[in-house]
PDB file of C-alpha atoms in Angstrom:
ATOM      1  CA  UNK V 236     -12.476  11.728 -14.214  1.00  0.00           C
ATOM      2  CA  UNK V 237      -8.465  10.435 -13.893  1.00  0.00           C
ATOM      3  CA  UNK V 238      -8.603   6.693 -14.165  1.00  0.00           C
ATOM      4  CA  UNK V 239      -4.622   6.157 -13.537  1.00  0.00           C
ATOM      5  CA  UNK V 240      -3.800   1.744 -14.040  1.00  0.00           C
ATOM      6  CA  UNK V 241      -1.608  -0.142 -11.516  1.00  0.00           C
ATOM      7  CA  UNK V 242      -0.605   3.013  -9.425  1.00  0.00           C
ATOM      8  CA  UNK V 243       1.738   0.836  -7.418  1.00  0.00           C
ATOM      9  CA  UNK V 244       3.258  -0.816 -10.770  1.00  0.00           C
ATOM     10  CA  UNK V 245       7.713   0.195  -9.437  1.00  0.00           C
ATOM     11  CA  UNK V 246       6.714   2.772  -5.783  1.00  0.00           C
ATOM     12  CA  UNK V 247       7.684   1.664  -2.365  1.00  0.00           C
ATOM     13  CA  UNK V 248       5.433  -0.008  -0.815  1.00  0.00           C
ATOM     14  CA  UNK V 249       5.416   3.008   2.373  1.00  0.00           C
ATOM     15  CA  UNK V 250       5.411   5.745  -0.655  1.00  0.00           C
ATOM     16  CA  UNK V 251       2.364   4.004  -2.649  1.00  0.00           C
ATOM     17  CA  UNK V 252       0.730   4.521   0.727  1.00  0.00           C
ATOM     18  CA  UNK V 253       1.657   7.818   1.655  1.00  0.00           C
ATOM     19  CA  UNK V 254       0.348   8.514  -2.012  1.00  0.00           C
ATOM     20  CA  UNK V 255      -3.329   7.383  -2.157  1.00  0.00           C
ATOM     21  CA  UNK V 256      -3.168   9.238   1.082  1.00  0.00           C
ATOM     22  CA  UNK V 257      -2.518  12.768  -0.723  1.00  0.00           C
ATOM     23  CA  UNK V 258      -4.311  12.444  -3.415  1.00  0.00           C
ATOM     24  CA  UNK V 259      -8.448  11.408  -2.133  1.00  0.00           C
ATOM     25  CA  UNK V 260      -6.884  15.175   0.192  1.00  0.00           C
ATOM     26  CA  UNK V 261      -5.864  17.075  -2.582  1.00  0.00           C
ATOM     27  CA  UNK V 262      -9.702  16.020  -3.955  1.00  0.00           C
ATOM     28  CA  UNK V 263     -11.725  16.844  -0.847  1.00  0.00           C
ATOM     29  CA  UNK V 264     -10.243  19.802  -1.153  1.00  0.00           C
ATOM     30  CA  UNK V 265     -11.044  20.256  -4.449  1.00  0.00           C
ATOM     31  CA  UNK V 266     -14.723  22.316  -5.918  1.00  0.00           C
ATOM     32  CA  UNK V 267     -15.626  20.739  -8.662  1.00  0.00           C
ATOM     33  CA  UNK V 268     -16.839  17.728  -8.196  1.00  0.00           C
ATOM     34  CA  UNK V 269     -13.243  15.093  -9.427  1.00  0.00           C
ATOM     35  CA  UNK V 270     -13.325  11.225  -9.167  1.00  0.00           C
ATOM     36  CA  UNK V 271      -9.886   9.089  -9.519  1.00  0.00           C
ATOM     37  CA  UNK V 272     -10.026   5.401 -10.246  1.00  0.00           C
ATOM     38  CA  UNK V 273      -7.457   3.784  -9.928  1.00  0.00           C
ATOM     39  CA  UNK V 274      -6.708  -0.091  -9.773  1.00  0.00           C
ATOM     40  CA  UNK V 275      -3.404  -1.713  -8.133  1.00  0.00           C
ATOM     41  CA  UNK V 276      -2.073  -4.988  -6.802  1.00  0.00           C
ATOM     42  CA  UNK V 277      -0.466  -3.525  -3.969  1.00  0.00           C
ATOM     43  CA  UNK V 278      -1.856  -4.529  -0.243  1.00  0.00           C
ATOM     44  CA  UNK V 279      -0.159  -1.327   1.483  1.00  0.00           C
ATOM     45  CA  UNK V 280      -2.554   1.264  -1.031  1.00  0.00           C
ATOM     46  CA  UNK V 281      -4.990   0.016   1.588  1.00  0.00           C
ATOM     47  CA  UNK V 282      -4.143   1.839   4.073  1.00  0.00           C
ATOM     48  CA  UNK V 283      -4.090   5.675   2.122  1.00  0.00           C
ATOM     49  CA  UNK V 284      -8.003   5.051   1.858  1.00  0.00           C
ATOM     50  CA  UNK V 285     -10.310   5.673   4.368  1.00  0.00           C
ATOM     51  CA  UNK V 286     -13.436   3.669   4.163  1.00  0.00           C
ATOM     52  CA  UNK V 287     -14.947   6.339   7.120  1.00  0.00           C
ATOM     53  CA  UNK V 288     -15.628   8.503   3.902  1.00  0.00           C
ATOM     54  CA  UNK V 289     -18.400   8.105   1.673  1.00  0.00           C
ATOM     55  CA  UNK V 290     -16.855   9.745  -0.680  1.00  0.00           C
ATOM     56  CA  UNK V 291     -14.484   6.778  -1.073  1.00  0.00           C
ATOM     57  CA  UNK V 292     -15.085   4.187  -2.385  1.00  0.00           C
ATOM     58  CA  UNK V 293     -12.949   0.657  -2.365  1.00  0.00           C
ATOM     59  CA  UNK V 294     -14.701  -2.108  -4.599  1.00  0.00           C
ATOM     60  CA  UNK V 295     -13.245  -5.729  -4.460  1.00  0.00           C
ATOM     61  CA  UNK V 296     -12.819  -7.522  -8.729  1.00  0.00           C
ATOM     62  CA  UNK V 297     -13.163 -10.899  -8.321  1.00  0.00           C
ATOM     63  CA  UNK V 298     -14.395 -13.799 -11.137  1.00  0.00           C
ATOM     64  CA  UNK V 299     -16.527 -16.583 -10.433  1.00  0.00           C
ATOM     65  CA  UNK V 300     -15.593 -20.406 -11.936  1.00  0.00           C
ATOM     66  CA  UNK V 301     -17.658 -19.536 -15.403  1.00  0.00           C
ATOM     67  CA  UNK V 302     -15.479 -16.102 -16.615  1.00  0.00           C
ATOM     68  CA  UNK V 303     -17.925 -14.122 -14.788  1.00  0.00           C
ATOM     69  CA  UNK V 304     -16.334 -10.770 -13.321  1.00  0.00           C
ATOM     70  CA  UNK V 305     -18.087 -10.091 -10.170  1.00  0.00           C
ATOM     71  CA  UNK V 306     -17.179  -5.539  -8.717  1.00  0.00           C
ATOM     72  CA  UNK V 307     -18.718  -5.456  -5.135  1.00  0.00           C
ATOM     73  CA  UNK V 308     -17.945  -2.135  -3.528  1.00  0.00           C
ATOM     74  CA  UNK V 309     -16.267  -2.824   0.193  1.00  0.00           C
ATOM     75  CA  UNK V 310     -17.491  -1.036   2.691  1.00  0.00           C
ATOM     76  CA  UNK V 311     -16.328  -0.477   6.820  1.00  0.00           C
ATOM     77  CA  UNK V 312     -19.499  -2.099   8.836  1.00  0.00           C
ATOM     78  CA  UNK V 313     -19.559  -2.725  12.417  1.00  0.00           C
ATOM     79  CA  UNK V 314     -17.316  -6.420  12.095  1.00  0.00           C
ATOM     80  CA  UNK V 315     -15.052  -4.899   8.842  1.00  0.00           C
ATOM     81  CA  UNK V 316     -14.214  -1.416  11.670  1.00  0.00           C
ATOM     82  CA  UNK V 317     -14.027  -3.857  14.719  1.00  0.00           C
ATOM     83  CA  UNK V 318     -11.294  -6.226  12.933  1.00  0.00           C
ATOM     84  CA  UNK V 319      -9.654  -2.419  10.978  1.00  0.00           C
ATOM     85  CA  UNK V 320      -8.310  -1.340  14.730  1.00  0.00           C
ATOM     86  CA  UNK V 321      -6.678  -4.350  15.074  1.00  0.00           C
ATOM     87  CA  UNK V 322      -5.792  -4.395  11.799  1.00  0.00           C
ATOM     88  CA  UNK V 323      -4.482  -2.564   9.030  1.00  0.00           C
ATOM     89  CA  UNK V 324      -6.653  -3.010   5.553  1.00  0.00           C
ATOM     90  CA  UNK V 325      -3.585  -3.872   3.174  1.00  0.00           C
ATOM     91  CA  UNK V 326      -2.822  -7.038   6.501  1.00  0.00           C
ATOM     92  CA  UNK V 327      -7.727  -7.203   6.345  1.00  0.00           C
ATOM     93  CA  UNK V 328      -6.824  -7.982   2.356  1.00  0.00           C
ATOM     94  CA  UNK V 329      -4.075 -10.812   2.634  1.00  0.00           C
ATOM     95  CA  UNK V 330      -6.496 -12.549   5.458  1.00  0.00           C
ATOM     96  CA  UNK V 331      -9.328 -12.458   3.027  1.00  0.00           C
ATOM     97  CA  UNK V 332     -11.862 -10.414   4.932  1.00  0.00           C
ATOM     98  CA  UNK V 333     -11.869  -7.666   1.794  1.00  0.00           C
ATOM     99  CA  UNK V 334     -12.061 -10.599  -1.216  1.00  0.00           C
ATOM    100  CA  UNK V 335     -10.798 -10.314  -4.535  1.00  0.00           C
ATOM    101  CA  UNK V 336      -8.720 -12.528  -3.648  1.00  0.00           C
ATOM    102  CA  UNK V 337      -8.329 -16.357  -4.528  1.00  0.00           C
ATOM    103  CA  UNK V 338      -9.684 -18.862  -1.606  1.00  0.00           C
ATOM    104  CA  UNK V 339      -6.817 -21.830  -3.259  1.00  0.00           C
TER     105      UNK V 339
END
């Protein structure tokens, strides 16, 4: 397992999208069961993920009003796939369709 906190720190948004895409491709090509776990705050990171690949997992982390943390897997439903045909994942996140954004 390989973990990176704030993968997007100080990287150009286009560069971080390509980096995530290349990392996912590298992991898919290996014979061993390898995992990459990373956190990010830049929405452009999402555009490097292929949610159609079941080995790629995206989780939204929210905190409720009581301060409890909730982790939810984001899966590519038919509705989300239809929206994703029109908008990239980064835009869908900003629009609130993926969770992990405050409802202020």
